[in-house]
Amino acid sequence: MNSNNNYNNDSSSEDDLQVYETLTKVAPPNELLPRKLTIDIDVKSLYPLKPLPQFCKTYTTFFEESLQRECSIPDIQVTDENRTLLDYYEENKQNLVYKRFDQLDLGKRTSNDRTYFASLLANFKRTQPRVFFRGEALFDQKLTPCPSDQIQFDSNFESGNLFCAFKKAENVYDLIIQNDINTRGNTQWFFFSITGAKAGQTIQFNILNHLKTGSLFNEGLQPAVYSVKENQLVGTEWCRDGFNISYFKSVFMKEYPLSLKKKYYQLRFHYTFKHEGDKVYFAHSFPYTYTNLLEFLNTLLEDQERNQYLSRKVLCTTLGGNTCEVLTITSNSLQKRAFRKGVVFLARQHPGEPQASYVMQGIIDFLTSNNPQAEYLRQNCIFKIFPMMNSDGVVNGNYRCGLEGSDLNRRWKKPNKYLHPSVYYAKKYVKGFSKERQILLVVDLHGHSRKQSSFVYGCAYSSQVKTIERVFALLMSKVNPFMDYSSCTFRVENAKDKTARIQLWRELKINWVYTYECSFYGQQKKHYQIKDYLNCGVSICNALSQIVKDTSKEFTNQANQPDIQQQMLEELGKMPQTDDQDIGSDSSQSEAELSDDELVQLFQPKTYSIKQKNLLKQQETNNKKKLQQPNSNLKSTIASQKASILQESPSKNSEQKPPMSSQKPKNPLYRIQAPLRVRQLDQVKQPETPLMVDKSVQTDDWMYRQWLIQMGKLKKQQEFQSFTPTRNIYKSSSQSVTRFIVKNSTMKNDRGRVDSISLMASGLQNKLISSSQQRQMMRYSGSNFMS
């Protein structure tokens, strides 16, 4: 059974194909210049970074789990339930032993109620972004010196994010991790180092401001630990260590907003140092930095056997100045090239999920190897690989967002070219690729902090278990010992409508579009190690090779072999019905994003959304009103004049005010709005003081007549100024004063056409107008007037 062909009828199809052709065009060879395959390792960060050790030179499978030792350090109980991190700093600032930048004034409060304790804001309105902390710019950042008899913290390296540390008691330290850049939260990933501890010293660490309500740390997960001396002595790489681990609700409230009184969550663990003068790194999971990716790609490009199958292009430049790479892996042979299927892999949209990079490295390493299955895939598929979509977030230690402060995996429906360049160009690239050939599979690699094992999220409108969308997921679970099919879900959720999985599934009509999730922990209470993540990538390729063989039978002599897809469907039909409920989803926390009025201060106008543009217009209108406050006397006069005439007494006629027309009038002389007429009259001549009349004899008809008098007066003044004769008017001599009646007898209030009464003909002097007005007022001041 073949999957459906993917077609896209989007109006921007020509642009997508043009972007794809531009990026895939190969420059002509130049024999005079040597070909440079390697990538210059140029990592750009918002602040200076220190180099990290060369991690992950060797890989091992499951390590023996660390013993759950007990610790005699007493817990410190806090009773205050309504404190913030800023209140905590005010109480413990004398115990501060580390802050990431020496210029930070952690006790400073902003003028409004938006004092986010651990947030750094990056302003991108200029060519070079500038980092601000509570309104003050940071320049030459330096570490705060610590006394030599204390342990020293550090996070000024790639992917590090420790914001500050306090010595709460002997061998007890409270830590606060930095929010994602340009956000007020998204704190789950942590990465820092410690030096100066003594051999055998046990220290308790309390990370106070985690975001999520649940964590695998309560189910047995341990922090990732790397000891420099341990690596030098016995070659030990990253391992899982720590004991007395707990994850619970913190006593500190979030700052956004305080009225909700939502609490942070706290991670507590202990660690015993093994060597004197050692430097030990602690992280949420095994780190995989942007530098690690570039070094890995350089090793492939320098390998003469592997680089013949691999080509790389720079997809775009990110907001922070780093590059987003796109790799192409296929066979150099031209045989069956037109019939090769398309396969797309993406990784690291969320920078705090490094296991996705290890799975991606396993995929790339396998596809460029001499394995017979890899050779078969290269001959029948063209692979487009985006190894690190969010390099800015990886470099700067973010957990979920990029430098623009938003989740890239929630921007695939309508990405912004300037704020989300990697998503914008990757989507166009994939759509252009789909017009060249059929795309068989799309896999977006992620990490999951709430569930064990590895599994996939798929797309399906039907709740039936026997559907084509589940076939490849079931096949992967059979060839991958680390994957649990029972944890997979196949739904189209509204909360995830803007993800890469759902948008590519809808727009490209591809059956097999998956989000592949790897647990931060492992399976069956055993930790995943780095080699296990690499093997997950190899298993995806092995499952893909079986599907490709099944879909390519029409071009080979394998028609007598069993249909793999049909076997999977039959097996799915025997499975019980499931509700596909995703318990413990890793959906993004939108409440951690900055408000629109804060974001417009950080980015250029070309990046604004419609909502933000409307907000700016409203702010400009309010500012203009403030500037026009000195002219409030004129406005108050107009308001008092209207109130004296139209709002003297409530009645049915006074409630029926002429409606305001939204359309621009063709003839401003007759179709101008009634309130606007009064305003124009006041601009020409200072309004006279309203006449004092006995209110006891005022009736509804009297107020209506007074309004007609003013409208007629305005019309005659406009005619006098424009020197245009009055048309369609006949004279009536039934009154003692000259009475002009508009020939159109039907009164349309919305167009401003009413029967008007003018006191004098055009050309009379102003003093005659005032006297005739007085006579008219006396004539109609009583209840018995001429209709």
PDB file of C-alpha atoms in Angstrom, residues 512-778:
ATOM      1  CA  TRP A 512       3.824   9.777   8.090  1.00  0.00           C
ATOM      2  CA  VAL A 513       4.671  13.013   9.890  1.00  0.00           C
ATOM      3  CA  TYR A 514       5.835  12.356  13.442  1.00  0.00           C
ATOM      4  CA  THR A 515       7.234  14.088  16.486  1.00  0.00           C
ATOM      5  CA  TYR A 516       9.729  11.588  17.891  1.00  0.00           C
ATOM      6  CA  GLU A 517      10.147  12.008  21.662  1.00  0.00           C
ATOM      7  CA  CYS A 518      13.029  10.577  23.706  1.00  0.00           C
ATOM      8  CA  SER A 519      12.756  10.582  27.472  1.00  0.00           C
ATOM      9  CA  PHE A 520      15.193  12.519  29.650  1.00  0.00           C
ATOM     10  CA  TYR A 521      15.216   9.455  31.897  1.00  0.00           C
ATOM     11  CA  GLY A 522      15.072   6.091  30.097  1.00  0.00           C
ATOM     12  CA  GLN A 523      12.854   3.063  30.344  1.00  0.00           C
ATOM     13  CA  GLN A 524      11.996   0.590  33.062  1.00  0.00           C
ATOM     14  CA  LYS A 525      13.740   2.725  35.700  1.00  0.00           C
ATOM     15  CA  LYS A 526      17.058   2.627  33.828  1.00  0.00           C
ATOM     16  CA  HIS A 527      18.774   5.681  32.453  1.00  0.00           C
ATOM     17  CA  TYR A 528      19.409   6.169  28.766  1.00  0.00           C
ATOM     18  CA  GLN A 529      23.038   6.785  27.937  1.00  0.00           C
ATOM     19  CA  ILE A 530      24.439   8.634  24.938  1.00  0.00           C
ATOM     20  CA  LYS A 531      24.903   5.459  22.896  1.00  0.00           C
ATOM     21  CA  ASP A 532      21.256   4.565  23.460  1.00  0.00           C
ATOM     22  CA  TYR A 533      20.136   7.826  21.899  1.00  0.00           C
ATOM     23  CA  LEU A 534      22.441   7.172  18.927  1.00  0.00           C
ATOM     24  CA  ASN A 535      20.924   3.709  18.521  1.00  0.00           C
ATOM     25  CA  CYS A 536      17.438   5.240  18.428  1.00  0.00           C
ATOM     26  CA  GLY A 537      18.493   7.122  15.301  1.00  0.00           C
ATOM     27  CA  VAL A 538      19.855   3.934  13.732  1.00  0.00           C
ATOM     28  CA  SER A 539      16.577   2.118  14.485  1.00  0.00           C
ATOM     29  CA  ILE A 540      14.572   4.815  12.678  1.00  0.00           C
ATOM     30  CA  CYS A 541      16.716   4.227   9.574  1.00  0.00           C
ATOM     31  CA  ASN A 542      16.296   0.456   9.799  1.00  0.00           C
ATOM     32  CA  ALA A 543      12.506   0.793   9.948  1.00  0.00           C
ATOM     33  CA  LEU A 544      12.609   3.222   7.029  1.00  0.00           C
ATOM     34  CA  SER A 545      14.575   0.766   4.872  1.00  0.00           C
ATOM     35  CA  GLN A 546      11.820  -1.847   5.271  1.00  0.00           C
ATOM     36  CA  ILE A 547       9.133   0.650   4.269  1.00  0.00           C
ATOM     37  CA  VAL A 548      11.151   1.817   1.258  1.00  0.00           C
ATOM     38  CA  LYS A 549      11.561  -1.777   0.075  1.00  0.00           C
ATOM     39  CA  ASP A 550       7.813  -2.261   0.466  1.00  0.00           C
ATOM     40  CA  THR A 551       6.907   0.903  -1.505  1.00  0.00           C
ATOM     41  CA  SER A 552       9.502   0.233  -4.255  1.00  0.00           C
ATOM     42  CA  LYS A 553       8.257  -3.211  -5.336  1.00  0.00           C
ATOM     43  CA  GLU A 554       6.811  -1.851  -8.549  1.00  0.00           C
ATOM     44  CA  PHE A 555      10.333  -0.922  -9.680  1.00  0.00           C
ATOM     45  CA  THR A 556      11.983  -4.211  -8.586  1.00  0.00           C
ATOM     46  CA  ASN A 557      11.424  -7.956  -8.769  1.00  0.00           C
ATOM     47  CA  GLN A 558      10.245  -8.243  -5.154  1.00  0.00           C
ATOM     48  CA  ALA A 559       6.516  -8.484  -5.834  1.00  0.00           C
ATOM     49  CA  ASN A 560       6.336 -11.940  -4.274  1.00  0.00           C
ATOM     50  CA  GLN A 561       7.567 -10.716  -0.881  1.00  0.00           C
ATOM     51  CA  PRO A 562       4.996 -10.037   1.873  1.00  0.00           C
ATOM     52  CA  ASP A 563       3.555  -6.529   2.189  1.00  0.00           C
ATOM     53  CA  ILE A 564       5.001  -4.966   5.357  1.00  0.00           C
ATOM     54  CA  GLN A 565       2.363  -2.266   5.523  1.00  0.00           C
ATOM     55  CA  GLN A 566      -0.452  -4.779   5.204  1.00  0.00           C
ATOM     56  CA  GLN A 567       1.046  -6.880   7.988  1.00  0.00           C
ATOM     57  CA  MET A 568       1.207  -3.811  10.252  1.00  0.00           C
ATOM     58  CA  LEU A 569      -2.409  -2.928   9.466  1.00  0.00           C
ATOM     59  CA  GLU A 570      -3.588  -6.443  10.290  1.00  0.00           C
ATOM     60  CA  GLU A 571      -1.719  -6.308  13.577  1.00  0.00           C
ATOM     61  CA  LEU A 572      -3.187  -2.906  14.349  1.00  0.00           C
ATOM     62  CA  GLY A 573      -6.658  -4.288  13.743  1.00  0.00           C
ATOM     63  CA  LYS A 574      -6.129  -6.790  16.554  1.00  0.00           C
ATOM     64  CA  MET A 575      -5.201  -4.102  19.069  1.00  0.00           C
ATOM     65  CA  PRO A 576      -7.819  -2.724  21.493  1.00  0.00           C
ATOM     66  CA  GLN A 577      -9.313   0.717  20.896  1.00  0.00           C
ATOM     67  CA  THR A 578      -7.476   3.551  22.687  1.00  0.00           C
ATOM     68  CA  ASP A 579      -8.498   7.124  23.486  1.00  0.00           C
ATOM     69  CA  ASP A 580      -5.023   8.521  22.652  1.00  0.00           C
ATOM     70  CA  GLN A 581      -4.938  10.740  25.712  1.00  0.00           C
ATOM     71  CA  ASP A 582      -1.546  12.390  26.176  1.00  0.00           C
ATOM     72  CA  ILE A 583      -0.839  12.381  29.891  1.00  0.00           C
ATOM     73  CA  GLY A 584       2.048  14.633  30.806  1.00  0.00           C
ATOM     74  CA  SER A 585       2.367  16.585  27.594  1.00  0.00           C
ATOM     75  CA  ASP A 586       5.326  18.872  27.084  1.00  0.00           C
ATOM     76  CA  SER A 587       3.233  21.681  25.595  1.00  0.00           C
ATOM     77  CA  SER A 588       4.692  25.170  25.843  1.00  0.00           C
ATOM     78  CA  GLN A 589       3.901  27.606  28.611  1.00  0.00           C
ATOM     79  CA  SER A 590       2.456  30.650  26.860  1.00  0.00           C
ATOM     80  CA  GLU A 591       2.211  32.554  30.134  1.00  0.00           C
ATOM     81  CA  ALA A 592       6.006  32.791  30.200  1.00  0.00           C
ATOM     82  CA  GLU A 593       6.103  34.890  27.025  1.00  0.00           C
ATOM     83  CA  LEU A 594       6.442  38.662  27.277  1.00  0.00           C
ATOM     84  CA  SER A 595       3.418  40.845  26.641  1.00  0.00           C
ATOM     85  CA  ASP A 596       2.956  42.645  23.336  1.00  0.00           C
ATOM     86  CA  ASP A 597       3.756  46.064  24.762  1.00  0.00           C
ATOM     87  CA  GLU A 598       7.083  44.677  25.984  1.00  0.00           C
ATOM     88  CA  LEU A 599       7.959  42.919  22.728  1.00  0.00           C
ATOM     89  CA  VAL A 600       7.435  46.011  20.552  1.00  0.00           C
ATOM     90  CA  GLN A 601      10.206  47.712  22.523  1.00  0.00           C
ATOM     91  CA  LEU A 602      12.728  44.997  21.578  1.00  0.00           C
ATOM     92  CA  PHE A 603      12.252  44.386  17.849  1.00  0.00           C
ATOM     93  CA  GLN A 604      11.952  46.353  14.634  1.00  0.00           C
ATOM     94  CA  PRO A 605       8.509  47.326  13.271  1.00  0.00           C
ATOM     95  CA  LYS A 606       8.779  44.870  10.359  1.00  0.00           C
ATOM     96  CA  THR A 607       8.487  42.020  12.864  1.00  0.00           C
ATOM     97  CA  TYR A 608       5.283  43.222  14.536  1.00  0.00           C
ATOM     98  CA  SER A 609       2.141  41.139  14.429  1.00  0.00           C
ATOM     99  CA  ILE A 610      -1.259  42.644  13.633  1.00  0.00           C
ATOM    100  CA  LYS A 611      -2.110  42.700  17.313  1.00  0.00           C
ATOM    101  CA  GLN A 612       1.115  44.528  18.140  1.00  0.00           C
ATOM    102  CA  LYS A 613       0.555  47.059  15.340  1.00  0.00           C
ATOM    103  CA  ASN A 614      -2.923  47.806  16.657  1.00  0.00           C
ATOM    104  CA  LEU A 615      -1.457  48.214  20.114  1.00  0.00           C
ATOM    105  CA  LEU A 616       1.035  50.779  18.825  1.00  0.00           C
ATOM    106  CA  LYS A 617      -1.709  52.711  17.055  1.00  0.00           C
ATOM    107  CA  GLN A 618      -3.703  52.816  20.266  1.00  0.00           C
ATOM    108  CA  GLN A 619      -0.655  54.070  22.170  1.00  0.00           C
ATOM    109  CA  GLU A 620      -0.055  56.799  19.572  1.00  0.00           C
ATOM    110  CA  THR A 621      -3.685  57.882  19.828  1.00  0.00           C
ATOM    111  CA  ASN A 622      -3.453  58.103  23.600  1.00  0.00           C
ATOM    112  CA  ASN A 623      -0.238  60.139  23.362  1.00  0.00           C
ATOM    113  CA  LYS A 624      -1.868  62.601  20.968  1.00  0.00           C
ATOM    114  CA  LYS A 625      -4.759  63.045  23.349  1.00  0.00           C
ATOM    115  CA  LYS A 626      -2.341  63.859  26.133  1.00  0.00           C
ATOM    116  CA  LEU A 627      -0.576  66.450  23.997  1.00  0.00           C
ATOM    117  CA  GLN A 628      -3.895  68.120  23.144  1.00  0.00           C
ATOM    118  CA  GLN A 629      -4.925  68.562  26.760  1.00  0.00           C
ATOM    119  CA  PRO A 630      -4.188  72.376  26.746  1.00  0.00           C
ATOM    120  CA  ASN A 631      -6.989  72.793  24.175  1.00  0.00           C
ATOM    121  CA  SER A 632      -9.470  71.142  26.469  1.00  0.00           C
ATOM    122  CA  ASN A 633     -11.341  74.441  27.030  1.00  0.00           C
ATOM    123  CA  LEU A 634     -12.567  74.446  23.440  1.00  0.00           C
ATOM    124  CA  LYS A 635     -13.725  70.859  23.708  1.00  0.00           C
ATOM    125  CA  SER A 636     -15.508  71.548  26.985  1.00  0.00           C
ATOM    126  CA  THR A 637     -17.329  74.469  25.340  1.00  0.00           C
ATOM    127  CA  ILE A 638     -18.537  72.239  22.526  1.00  0.00           C
ATOM    128  CA  ALA A 639     -19.649  69.595  24.986  1.00  0.00           C
ATOM    129  CA  SER A 640     -21.519  72.140  27.108  1.00  0.00           C
ATOM    130  CA  GLN A 641     -23.272  73.595  24.057  1.00  0.00           C
ATOM    131  CA  LYS A 642     -24.454  70.171  22.916  1.00  0.00           C
ATOM    132  CA  ALA A 643     -25.533  69.257  26.412  1.00  0.00           C
ATOM    133  CA  SER A 644     -27.533  72.459  26.856  1.00  0.00           C
ATOM    134  CA  ILE A 645     -29.502  71.828  23.668  1.00  0.00           C
ATOM    135  CA  LEU A 646     -29.863  68.061  23.339  1.00  0.00           C
ATOM    136  CA  GLN A 647     -29.722  66.787  26.889  1.00  0.00           C
ATOM    137  CA  GLU A 648     -31.898  69.184  28.885  1.00  0.00           C
ATOM    138  CA  SER A 649     -34.571  66.604  29.644  1.00  0.00           C
ATOM    139  CA  PRO A 650     -34.842  62.900  28.785  1.00  0.00           C
ATOM    140  CA  SER A 651     -37.374  62.076  26.115  1.00  0.00           C
ATOM    141  CA  LYS A 652     -37.906  59.754  23.209  1.00  0.00           C
ATOM    142  CA  ASN A 653     -37.012  62.409  20.658  1.00  0.00           C
ATOM    143  CA  SER A 654     -33.829  63.405  22.415  1.00  0.00           C
ATOM    144  CA  GLU A 655     -32.679  59.797  22.534  1.00  0.00           C
ATOM    145  CA  GLN A 656     -32.959  59.494  18.762  1.00  0.00           C
ATOM    146  CA  LYS A 657     -29.723  61.261  17.865  1.00  0.00           C
ATOM    147  CA  PRO A 658     -28.622  61.372  14.246  1.00  0.00           C
ATOM    148  CA  PRO A 659     -26.418  58.262  13.696  1.00  0.00           C
ATOM    149  CA  MET A 660     -22.814  58.700  12.677  1.00  0.00           C
ATOM    150  CA  SER A 661     -22.073  57.586   9.155  1.00  0.00           C
ATOM    151  CA  SER A 662     -18.789  55.675   8.632  1.00  0.00           C
ATOM    152  CA  GLN A 663     -18.638  56.417   4.907  1.00  0.00           C
ATOM    153  CA  LYS A 664     -16.947  59.472   3.479  1.00  0.00           C
ATOM    154  CA  PRO A 665     -19.640  61.887   2.194  1.00  0.00           C
ATOM    155  CA  LYS A 666     -19.600  62.885  -1.441  1.00  0.00           C
ATOM    156  CA  ASN A 667     -21.071  66.334  -0.803  1.00  0.00           C
ATOM    157  CA  PRO A 668     -19.724  67.765   2.434  1.00  0.00           C
ATOM    158  CA  LEU A 669     -22.276  70.581   2.265  1.00  0.00           C
ATOM    159  CA  TYR A 670     -25.316  68.369   2.792  1.00  0.00           C
ATOM    160  CA  ARG A 671     -23.970  65.035   4.005  1.00  0.00           C
ATOM    161  CA  ILE A 672     -21.635  66.093   6.733  1.00  0.00           C
ATOM    162  CA  GLN A 673     -22.318  64.548  10.128  1.00  0.00           C
ATOM    163  CA  ALA A 674     -24.287  66.660  12.566  1.00  0.00           C
ATOM    164  CA  PRO A 675     -21.756  66.660  15.445  1.00  0.00           C
ATOM    165  CA  LEU A 676     -18.994  67.451  12.957  1.00  0.00           C
ATOM    166  CA  ARG A 677     -20.973  70.496  11.713  1.00  0.00           C
ATOM    167  CA  VAL A 678     -20.990  71.969  15.162  1.00  0.00           C
ATOM    168  CA  ARG A 679     -17.256  71.334  15.430  1.00  0.00           C
ATOM    169  CA  GLN A 680     -16.565  73.103  12.115  1.00  0.00           C
ATOM    170  CA  LEU A 681     -18.698  76.059  13.130  1.00  0.00           C
ATOM    171  CA  ASP A 682     -16.743  76.405  16.325  1.00  0.00           C
ATOM    172  CA  GLN A 683     -13.459  76.421  14.411  1.00  0.00           C
ATOM    173  CA  VAL A 684     -14.693  79.332  12.254  1.00  0.00           C
ATOM    174  CA  LYS A 685     -16.237  81.389  14.995  1.00  0.00           C
ATOM    175  CA  GLN A 686     -16.050  81.259  18.757  1.00  0.00           C
ATOM    176  CA  PRO A 687     -19.367  79.842  19.933  1.00  0.00           C
ATOM    177  CA  GLU A 688     -21.686  82.187  21.699  1.00  0.00           C
ATOM    178  CA  THR A 689     -22.923  81.555  25.176  1.00  0.00           C
ATOM    179  CA  PRO A 690     -26.097  79.458  25.100  1.00  0.00           C
ATOM    180  CA  LEU A 691     -29.228  81.573  25.509  1.00  0.00           C
ATOM    181  CA  MET A 692     -30.836  81.538  28.899  1.00  0.00           C
ATOM    182  CA  VAL A 693     -34.446  80.387  28.448  1.00  0.00           C
ATOM    183  CA  ASP A 694     -37.050  79.437  30.999  1.00  0.00           C
ATOM    184  CA  LYS A 695     -36.650  75.676  31.240  1.00  0.00           C
ATOM    185  CA  SER A 696     -40.088  75.182  32.644  1.00  0.00           C
ATOM    186  CA  VAL A 697     -41.649  75.784  29.236  1.00  0.00           C
ATOM    187  CA  GLN A 698     -39.115  73.724  27.284  1.00  0.00           C
ATOM    188  CA  THR A 699     -40.535  70.704  25.490  1.00  0.00           C
ATOM    189  CA  ASP A 700     -39.235  68.000  23.180  1.00  0.00           C
ATOM    190  CA  ASP A 701     -40.250  69.947  20.110  1.00  0.00           C
ATOM    191  CA  TRP A 702     -38.535  73.039  21.397  1.00  0.00           C
ATOM    192  CA  MET A 703     -35.169  71.246  21.719  1.00  0.00           C
ATOM    193  CA  TYR A 704     -35.611  69.722  18.308  1.00  0.00           C
ATOM    194  CA  ARG A 705     -36.301  73.172  16.828  1.00  0.00           C
ATOM    195  CA  GLN A 706     -33.217  74.629  18.461  1.00  0.00           C
ATOM    196  CA  TRP A 707     -31.078  71.889  16.931  1.00  0.00           C
ATOM    197  CA  LEU A 708     -32.641  72.641  13.502  1.00  0.00           C
ATOM    198  CA  ILE A 709     -31.856  76.329  13.932  1.00  0.00           C
ATOM    199  CA  GLN A 710     -28.192  75.635  14.554  1.00  0.00           C
ATOM    200  CA  MET A 711     -27.988  73.277  11.586  1.00  0.00           C
ATOM    201  CA  GLY A 712     -29.564  75.877   9.309  1.00  0.00           C
ATOM    202  CA  LYS A 713     -27.202  78.532  10.603  1.00  0.00           C
ATOM    203  CA  LEU A 714     -24.203  76.339   9.840  1.00  0.00           C
ATOM    204  CA  LYS A 715     -25.454  75.548   6.335  1.00  0.00           C
ATOM    205  CA  LYS A 716     -25.944  79.216   5.488  1.00  0.00           C
ATOM    206  CA  GLN A 717     -22.473  80.147   6.733  1.00  0.00           C
ATOM    207  CA  GLN A 718     -20.919  77.430   4.592  1.00  0.00           C
ATOM    208  CA  GLU A 719     -22.836  78.673   1.548  1.00  0.00           C
ATOM    209  CA  PHE A 720     -21.729  82.211   2.230  1.00  0.00           C
ATOM    210  CA  GLN A 721     -18.055  81.184   2.462  1.00  0.00           C
ATOM    211  CA  SER A 722     -18.143  79.081  -0.696  1.00  0.00           C
ATOM    212  CA  PHE A 723     -20.150  81.654  -2.692  1.00  0.00           C
ATOM    213  CA  THR A 724     -22.403  78.930  -4.037  1.00  0.00           C
ATOM    214  CA  PRO A 725     -26.125  79.657  -4.421  1.00  0.00           C
ATOM    215  CA  THR A 726     -28.616  77.561  -2.532  1.00  0.00           C
ATOM    216  CA  ARG A 727     -30.256  75.005  -4.784  1.00  0.00           C
ATOM    217  CA  ASN A 728     -33.631  73.264  -4.635  1.00  0.00           C
ATOM    218  CA  ILE A 729     -35.078  75.834  -2.263  1.00  0.00           C
ATOM    219  CA  TYR A 730     -38.375  77.684  -2.529  1.00  0.00           C
ATOM    220  CA  LYS A 731     -39.426  80.641  -0.484  1.00  0.00           C
ATOM    221  CA  SER A 732     -42.335  80.625   1.904  1.00  0.00           C
ATOM    222  CA  SER A 733     -43.904  83.885   3.060  1.00  0.00           C
ATOM    223  CA  SER A 734     -46.124  82.303   5.675  1.00  0.00           C
ATOM    224  CA  GLN A 735     -43.829  83.482   8.458  1.00  0.00           C
ATOM    225  CA  SER A 736     -42.729  86.914   9.501  1.00  0.00           C
ATOM    226  CA  VAL A 737     -39.140  85.887   8.965  1.00  0.00           C
ATOM    227  CA  THR A 738     -37.735  84.392   5.803  1.00  0.00           C
ATOM    228  CA  ARG A 739     -38.182  80.603   5.932  1.00  0.00           C
ATOM    229  CA  PHE A 740     -36.180  78.273   3.702  1.00  0.00           C
ATOM    230  CA  ILE A 741     -37.312  74.704   3.323  1.00  0.00           C
ATOM    231  CA  VAL A 742     -35.273  71.973   1.594  1.00  0.00           C
ATOM    232  CA  LYS A 743     -37.281  70.540  -1.280  1.00  0.00           C
ATOM    233  CA  ASN A 744     -36.512  66.938  -0.282  1.00  0.00           C
ATOM    234  CA  SER A 745     -39.315  66.296   2.161  1.00  0.00           C
ATOM    235  CA  THR A 746     -38.011  62.889   3.373  1.00  0.00           C
ATOM    236  CA  MET A 747     -35.749  63.438   6.350  1.00  0.00           C
ATOM    237  CA  LYS A 748     -32.695  61.142   6.565  1.00  0.00           C
ATOM    238  CA  ASN A 749     -30.885  61.754   9.785  1.00  0.00           C
ATOM    239  CA  ASP A 750     -27.943  59.565   8.906  1.00  0.00           C
ATOM    240  CA  ARG A 751     -27.149  61.742   5.871  1.00  0.00           C
ATOM    241  CA  GLY A 752     -27.666  65.038   7.658  1.00  0.00           C
ATOM    242  CA  ARG A 753     -30.632  66.136   5.466  1.00  0.00           C
ATOM    243  CA  VAL A 754     -33.232  67.843   7.643  1.00  0.00           C
ATOM    244  CA  ASP A 755     -35.789  70.649   7.231  1.00  0.00           C
ATOM    245  CA  SER A 756     -33.759  73.642   8.251  1.00  0.00           C
ATOM    246  CA  ILE A 757     -34.884  77.051   9.401  1.00  0.00           C
ATOM    247  CA  SER A 758     -32.677  79.990   8.579  1.00  0.00           C
ATOM    248  CA  LEU A 759     -33.124  83.341  10.219  1.00  0.00           C
ATOM    249  CA  MET A 760     -31.969  85.555   7.378  1.00  0.00           C
ATOM    250  CA  ALA A 761     -30.996  85.272   3.745  1.00  0.00           C
ATOM    251  CA  SER A 762     -27.321  84.926   2.821  1.00  0.00           C
ATOM    252  CA  GLY A 763     -25.304  88.125   2.942  1.00  0.00           C
ATOM    253  CA  LEU A 764     -26.863  89.670   6.088  1.00  0.00           C
ATOM    254  CA  GLN A 765     -24.617  91.072   8.709  1.00  0.00           C
ATOM    255  CA  ASN A 766     -23.818  89.278  11.922  1.00  0.00           C
ATOM    256  CA  LYS A 767     -25.704  91.716  14.102  1.00  0.00           C
ATOM    257  CA  LEU A 768     -28.899  91.110  12.127  1.00  0.00           C
ATOM    258  CA  ILE A 769     -28.414  87.378  12.553  1.00  0.00           C
ATOM    259  CA  SER A 770     -28.147  87.690  16.305  1.00  0.00           C
ATOM    260  CA  SER A 771     -31.270  89.905  16.576  1.00  0.00           C
ATOM    261  CA  SER A 772     -33.343  87.647  14.341  1.00  0.00           C
ATOM    262  CA  GLN A 773     -32.152  84.703  16.370  1.00  0.00           C
ATOM    263  CA  GLN A 774     -33.476  86.386  19.490  1.00  0.00           C
ATOM    264  CA  ARG A 775     -36.864  87.023  17.851  1.00  0.00           C
ATOM    265  CA  GLN A 776     -37.003  83.398  16.691  1.00  0.00           C
ATOM    266  CA  MET A 777     -36.220  82.186  20.212  1.00  0.00           C
ATOM    267  CA  MET A 778     -39.014  84.322  21.628  1.00  0.00           C
TER     268      MET A 778
END
